[in-house]
CSV table of C-alpha atoms in Angstrom, one decimal:
chain,number,residue,atom,x,y,z
A,187,MET,CA,-10.7,151.9,78.5
A,188,ALA,CA,-12.4,150.2,81.4
A,189,SER,CA,-13.8,147.5,79.1
A,190,MET,CA,-10.2,146.8,77.8
A,191,VAL,CA,-8.9,146.5,81.3
A,192,ASN,CA,-11.8,144.2,82.1
A,193,GLU,CA,-10.7,141.7,79.5
A,194,SER,CA,-6.9,141.9,80.0
A,195,GLU,CA,-6.9,141.7,83.8
A,196,CYS,CA,-9.0,138.6,83.8
A,197,GLY,CA,-7.0,136.7,81.2
A,198,GLY,CA,-9.1,137.7,78.2
A,199,GLU,CA,-8.0,139.0,74.9
A,200,THR,CA,-4.2,139.5,74.6
A,201,GLN,CA,-4.0,141.8,71.6
A,202,SER,CA,-1.6,144.6,72.4
A,203,LEU,CA,-2.7,148.1,72.4
A,204,GLU,CA,0.8,149.4,71.5
A,205,PRO,CA,0.7,151.4,68.3
A,206,GLN,CA,2.4,149.7,65.4
A,207,GLY,CA,3.0,150.3,61.7
A,208,PRO,CA,1.2,152.9,59.5
A,209,GLY,CA,-1.6,153.3,62.1
A,210,ARG,CA,0.8,154.3,64.9
A,211,GLY,CA,-1.1,155.9,67.7
A,212,ALA,CA,-4.4,154.2,66.8
A,213,ALA,CA,-6.1,151.7,69.0
A,214,ARG,CA,-5.6,148.1,67.7
A,215,TRP,CA,-8.8,146.8,69.3
A,216,GLY,CA,-11.6,148.0,71.5
A,217,PRO,CA,-14.2,150.7,71.3
A,218,GLN,CA,-11.7,153.4,70.1
A,219,HIS,CA,-10.6,151.3,67.1
A,220,ALA,CA,-11.5,153.1,63.9
A,221,GLY,CA,-13.3,150.1,62.4
A,222,ALA,CA,-15.2,149.4,65.6
A,223,ARG,CA,-16.5,153.0,65.7
A,224,GLU,CA,-17.6,152.8,62.1
A,225,LEU,CA,-19.3,149.5,62.5
A,226,ALA,CA,-21.1,150.6,65.7
A,227,ASN,CA,-22.5,153.6,63.8
A,228,LEU,CA,-24.0,151.3,61.2
A,229,TYR,CA,-26.6,150.0,63.8
A,230,SER,CA,-29.8,151.5,62.4
A,231,PRO,CA,-33.3,152.3,63.7
A,232,GLY,CA,-34.7,149.8,61.2
A,233,LYS,CA,-32.5,147.1,62.6
A,234,ARG,CA,-33.6,148.0,66.1
A,235,CYS,CA,-37.3,147.6,65.1
A,236,GLN,CA,-36.6,144.2,63.5
A,237,GLU,CA,-35.0,143.1,66.8
A,238,TRP,CA,-37.9,144.3,69.0
A,239,ILE,CA,-40.5,142.5,66.8
A,240,SER,CA,-38.4,139.3,66.8
A,241,VAL,CA,-38.0,139.3,70.5
A,242,ILE,CA,-41.7,139.9,71.2
A,243,LEU,CA,-42.9,137.2,68.7
A,244,CYS,CA,-40.3,134.6,69.8
A,245,PHE,CA,-41.0,134.8,73.6
A,246,SER,CA,-44.8,134.9,73.0
A,247,LEU,CA,-44.6,131.8,70.9
A,248,MET,CA,-42.3,130.1,73.4
A,249,ALA,CA,-44.7,130.7,76.3
A,250,PHE,CA,-47.7,129.5,74.2
A,251,ASN,CA,-45.9,126.3,73.2
A,252,LEU,CA,-44.7,125.6,76.7
A,253,ILE,CA,-48.3,125.7,78.0
A,254,TYR,CA,-49.3,123.1,75.4
A,255,LEU,CA,-46.2,120.9,76.0
A,256,LEU,CA,-47.0,120.8,79.7
A,257,ALA,CA,-50.7,120.1,79.0
A,258,ASN,CA,-49.8,117.2,76.7
A,259,PHE,CA,-47.1,115.7,78.9
A,260,HIS,CA,-47.2,111.9,79.5
A,261,GLN,CA,-44.9,110.1,81.9
A,262,GLY,CA,-44.1,107.5,79.3
A,263,HIS,CA,-42.3,110.1,77.3
A,264,THR,CA,-39.7,110.8,80.1
A,265,TRP,CA,-36.7,109.2,78.5
A,266,SER,CA,-37.4,110.4,75.0
A,267,ILE,CA,-37.9,114.0,76.4
A,268,LEU,CA,-34.4,113.8,78.1
A,269,LEU,CA,-32.9,112.5,74.9
A,270,GLY,CA,-34.6,115.2,72.9
A,271,ILE,CA,-33.4,117.9,75.2
A,272,VAL,CA,-29.7,116.7,74.9
A,273,ALA,CA,-30.1,116.4,71.2
A,274,GLY,CA,-31.6,119.9,70.9
A,275,ILE,CA,-28.7,121.3,72.9
A,276,LEU,CA,-26.1,119.6,70.7
A,277,THR,CA,-27.9,120.7,67.6
A,278,ALA,CA,-28.0,124.3,68.8
A,279,ASP,CA,-24.3,124.2,69.6
A,280,PHE,CA,-23.4,122.9,66.2
A,281,ALA,CA,-25.7,125.4,64.5
A,282,SER,CA,-24.2,128.3,66.5
A,283,GLY,CA,-20.7,127.1,65.3
A,284,PHE,CA,-21.8,126.9,61.7
A,285,VAL,CA,-23.5,130.3,61.6
A,286,HIS,CA,-20.6,131.8,63.6
A,287,TRP,CA,-18.0,130.2,61.2
A,288,GLY,CA,-19.9,131.3,58.1
A,289,ALA,CA,-20.3,134.9,59.2
A,290,ASP,CA,-16.7,135.2,60.6
A,291,THR,CA,-15.1,133.6,57.5
A,292,TRP,CA,-17.1,134.7,54.5
A,293,GLY,CA,-19.2,137.6,53.2
A,294,SER,CA,-18.8,141.3,53.6
A,295,VAL,CA,-20.4,144.2,55.4
A,296,ASP,CA,-20.9,145.7,52.0
A,297,LEU,CA,-23.4,143.1,50.9
A,298,PRO,CA,-26.8,144.6,50.3
A,299,ILE,CA,-29.1,144.5,53.3
A,300,PHE,CA,-27.6,141.3,54.7
A,301,GLY,CA,-24.1,142.7,55.2
A,302,LYS,CA,-25.0,145.6,57.5
A,303,ALA,CA,-27.8,143.7,59.3
A,304,PHE,CA,-26.1,140.4,60.0
A,305,ILE,CA,-22.4,140.4,59.0
A,306,ARG,CA,-21.6,143.7,60.8
A,307,PRO,CA,-22.0,142.5,64.4
A,308,PHE,CA,-19.4,139.7,63.7
A,309,ARG,CA,-16.9,142.2,62.3
A,310,GLU,CA,-17.4,144.6,65.2
A,311,HIS,CA,-17.0,141.7,67.7
A,312,HIS,CA,-13.5,140.8,66.7
A,313,ILE,CA,-12.1,144.3,67.0
A,314,ASP,CA,-14.2,145.3,70.0
A,315,PRO,CA,-14.9,142.0,71.9
A,316,THR,CA,-16.5,143.7,74.9
A,317,ALA,CA,-19.0,145.7,72.7
A,318,ILE,CA,-21.5,142.9,73.3
A,319,THR,CA,-21.3,143.5,77.0
A,320,ARG,CA,-22.7,147.0,76.4
A,321,HIS,CA,-25.6,145.8,74.2
A,322,ASP,CA,-29.0,145.6,75.9
A,323,PHE,CA,-31.2,142.5,75.8
A,324,ILE,CA,-32.9,143.4,72.6
A,325,GLU,CA,-29.7,144.1,70.6
A,326,THR,CA,-28.1,141.0,72.0
A,327,ASN,CA,-30.8,138.6,71.3
A,328,GLY,CA,-33.0,140.0,68.5
A,329,ASP,CA,-31.4,138.1,65.6
A,330,ASN,CA,-31.4,134.8,67.3
A,331,CYS,CA,-35.1,135.2,68.3
A,332,MET,CA,-35.8,135.9,64.6
A,333,LEU,CA,-34.3,132.5,63.6
A,334,THR,CA,-36.8,130.6,65.9
A,335,ILE,CA,-40.1,132.4,65.0
A,336,VAL,CA,-41.0,130.2,62.0
A,337,PRO,CA,-40.5,126.8,63.7
A,338,LEU,CA,-42.2,128.0,66.9
A,339,ALA,CA,-45.1,129.3,64.9
A,340,ASN,CA,-45.4,126.0,63.1
A,341,MET,CA,-45.4,124.1,66.4
A,342,ALA,CA,-48.1,126.4,67.8
A,343,TYR,CA,-50.3,125.9,64.7
A,344,ASN,CA,-49.9,122.1,65.0
A,345,PHE,CA,-50.9,122.2,68.7
A,346,LEU,CA,-54.1,124.0,67.7
A,347,THR,CA,-55.0,121.8,64.7
A,348,LEU,CA,-53.8,118.2,65.5
A,349,SER,CA,-55.7,115.6,67.4
A,350,PRO,CA,-54.5,114.5,70.9
A,351,ALA,CA,-53.4,111.2,69.4
A,352,GLU,CA,-51.3,112.9,66.7
A,353,ILE,CA,-49.7,115.2,69.3
A,354,TYR,CA,-48.9,112.2,71.5
A,355,HIS,CA,-46.9,110.6,68.7
A,356,ILE,CA,-44.9,113.7,67.7
A,357,TYR,CA,-44.4,114.9,71.3
A,358,PRO,CA,-40.8,113.7,71.7
A,359,LEU,CA,-39.9,115.5,68.4
A,360,TYR,CA,-41.5,118.7,69.7
A,361,CYS,CA,-39.5,118.5,72.9
A,362,TYR,CA,-36.4,118.3,70.8
A,363,LEU,CA,-37.5,121.3,68.7
A,364,TYR,CA,-38.4,123.3,71.8
A,365,ALA,CA,-35.1,122.7,73.5
A,366,LEU,CA,-33.4,123.6,70.2
A,367,ALA,CA,-35.4,126.8,70.0
A,368,ILE,CA,-34.6,127.7,73.6
A,369,PHE,CA,-30.8,127.3,73.2
A,370,VAL,CA,-30.7,128.9,69.7
A,371,THR,CA,-32.6,131.9,71.3
A,372,LEU,CA,-30.2,132.1,74.2
A,373,THR,CA,-27.0,131.5,72.3
A,374,ASN,CA,-26.0,135.2,72.0
A,375,GLN,CA,-26.9,135.9,75.6
A,376,ILE,CA,-24.7,133.0,76.6
A,377,HIS,CA,-22.0,134.4,74.4
A,378,LYS,CA,-22.4,137.8,76.1
A,379,TRP,CA,-21.9,136.2,79.5
A,380,SER,CA,-18.7,134.6,78.2
A,381,HIS,CA,-17.3,138.1,77.8
A,382,THR,CA,-18.6,139.4,81.1
A,383,TYR,CA,-16.2,139.2,84.0
A,384,PHE,CA,-17.9,141.2,86.6
A,385,GLY,CA,-21.4,141.2,88.1
A,386,LEU,CA,-22.7,137.9,86.6
A,387,PRO,CA,-25.3,136.2,88.7
A,388,ARG,CA,-24.0,133.2,90.7
A,389,TRP,CA,-26.2,130.8,88.8
A,390,VAL,CA,-24.7,131.8,85.5
A,391,VAL,CA,-21.2,131.4,86.8
A,392,PHE,CA,-22.2,128.0,88.2
A,393,LEU,CA,-23.5,126.9,84.7
A,394,GLN,CA,-20.2,128.2,83.1
A,395,ASN,CA,-18.0,126.4,85.6
A,396,CYS,CA,-20.0,123.1,85.1
A,397,HIS,CA,-19.6,123.7,81.3
A,398,ILE,CA,-23.4,123.5,80.9
A,399,ILE,CA,-23.2,126.8,79.0
A,400,LEU,CA,-20.1,128.3,77.2
A,401,PRO,CA,-17.4,129.0,79.8
A,402,ARG,CA,-15.4,132.3,79.7
A,403,LYS,CA,-12.0,130.6,79.6
A,404,HIS,CA,-13.1,128.2,76.9
A,405,HIS,CA,-14.3,131.0,74.6
A,406,ARG,CA,-11.0,132.9,74.9
A,407,ILE,CA,-9.5,130.3,72.5
A,408,HIS,CA,-11.6,131.6,69.7
A,409,HIS,CA,-10.5,135.2,70.3
A,410,VAL,CA,-6.8,134.5,69.5
A,411,SER,CA,-6.2,136.1,66.1
A,412,PRO,CA,-7.0,135.1,63.3
A,413,HIS,CA,-10.2,133.7,65.0
A,414,GLU,CA,-10.1,130.4,63.1
A,415,THR,CA,-11.3,127.8,65.6
A,416,TYR,CA,-13.7,127.1,68.5
A,417,PHE,CA,-16.8,128.6,66.7
A,418,CYS,CA,-19.5,126.9,68.8
A,419,ILE,CA,-20.8,129.4,71.3
A,420,THR,CA,-23.9,127.8,72.9
A,421,THR,CA,-22.2,125.3,75.2
A,422,GLY,CA,-18.9,124.8,73.4
A,423,TRP,CA,-19.3,121.0,73.8
A,424,LEU,CA,-18.5,120.4,70.1
A,425,ASN,CA,-15.5,122.7,69.8
A,426,TYR,CA,-12.9,120.1,70.7
A,427,PRO,CA,-14.1,117.2,68.6
A,428,LEU,CA,-14.7,119.5,65.6
A,429,GLU,CA,-11.2,120.9,66.0
A,430,LYS,CA,-9.7,117.4,66.2
A,431,LEU,CA,-11.5,116.5,63.0
A,432,GLY,CA,-10.3,119.6,61.2
A,433,PHE,CA,-13.9,120.2,60.3
A,434,TRP,CA,-13.8,124.0,59.7
A,435,ARG,CA,-10.4,123.9,58.0
A,436,TYR,CA,-11.7,121.2,55.6
A,437,LEU,CA,-14.7,123.3,54.7
A,438,GLU,CA,-12.6,126.4,54.2
A,439,ASP,CA,-10.2,124.6,51.9
A,440,LEU,CA,-13.0,123.2,49.9
A,441,ILE,CA,-14.7,126.6,49.5
A,442,GLN,CA,-11.5,128.4,48.7
A,443,GLY,CA,-10.6,125.8,46.1
A,444,VAL,CA,-14.0,126.2,44.4
A,445,THR,CA,-14.4,130.0,44.6
A,446,GLY,CA,-10.9,131.3,45.1
A,447,GLU,CA,-12.2,133.4,48.0
A,448,LYS,CA,-9.7,133.8,50.9
A,449,PRO,CA,-11.2,132.9,54.4
A,450,ARG,CA,-11.6,135.9,56.8
A,451,SER,CA,-10.4,138.5,54.2
A,452,ASP,CA,-13.2,141.0,55.1
A,453,ASP,CA,-12.5,140.4,58.8
A,454,LEU,CA,-8.9,141.3,58.4
A,455,LYS,CA,-9.8,144.4,56.4
A,456,TRP,CA,-11.8,145.8,59.2
A,457,ALA,CA,-9.2,144.9,61.8
A,458,GLN,CA,-6.6,146.9,59.8
A,459,LYS,CA,-8.6,150.1,59.7
A,460,VAL,CA,-6.9,153.0,61.3
A,461,LYS,CA,-9.0,155.9,60.3
């Protein structure tokens, strides 16, 4: 109950907790929702192990590559580095939106392996939005760390095998890839902060207020049912232009026209669970 008050008192989710319909007396959202409890119980020891391995490998590779980036820095790269960082952030924001849209809109928890491991957290999040604030660092960031391991490993291998002249020419590209990797890795942590209304460090609140990372008020737009807009959750910079373009609606109409599948049908199924 505390987590529900946390959201509602600070202008967060506005779904009513009043019982309605066949599930009268059942919580409509939050940790007591029947679907939320079932989804939370699907978090397995194997999944936990995968997250631990991903976090350790990701941050080890990130530290290794940072050392080599600093060692190969040249002042002549300054502007291309800044451009690469901005491009990396924008790419991460779009990637977060695309993955978020895909997992929210399509697929099912019942899919073999992939469903319970990767679709499940998205279903849980819509019916218990504050669950993410109760996840520790490993559970919050494990999957995003996994996504960056291969490109970071490839970068590390190239630093070890390429000549200084070759590294000089591809250095701006690696700055872009490194910024992209950092913001992809941190996306779910930033997302967690956007649901946390008490106890955030001042520097996090400052970054949110400056819209350098996803602001709390901005992300509330996505959490208005049926959760069909504002999918970008790294910085949220691309949400407004993509919404104005109707980008996600166009993709949904295209896929539905080809496959006949209805967007967010599995999401709705879990939201309607009452026992």
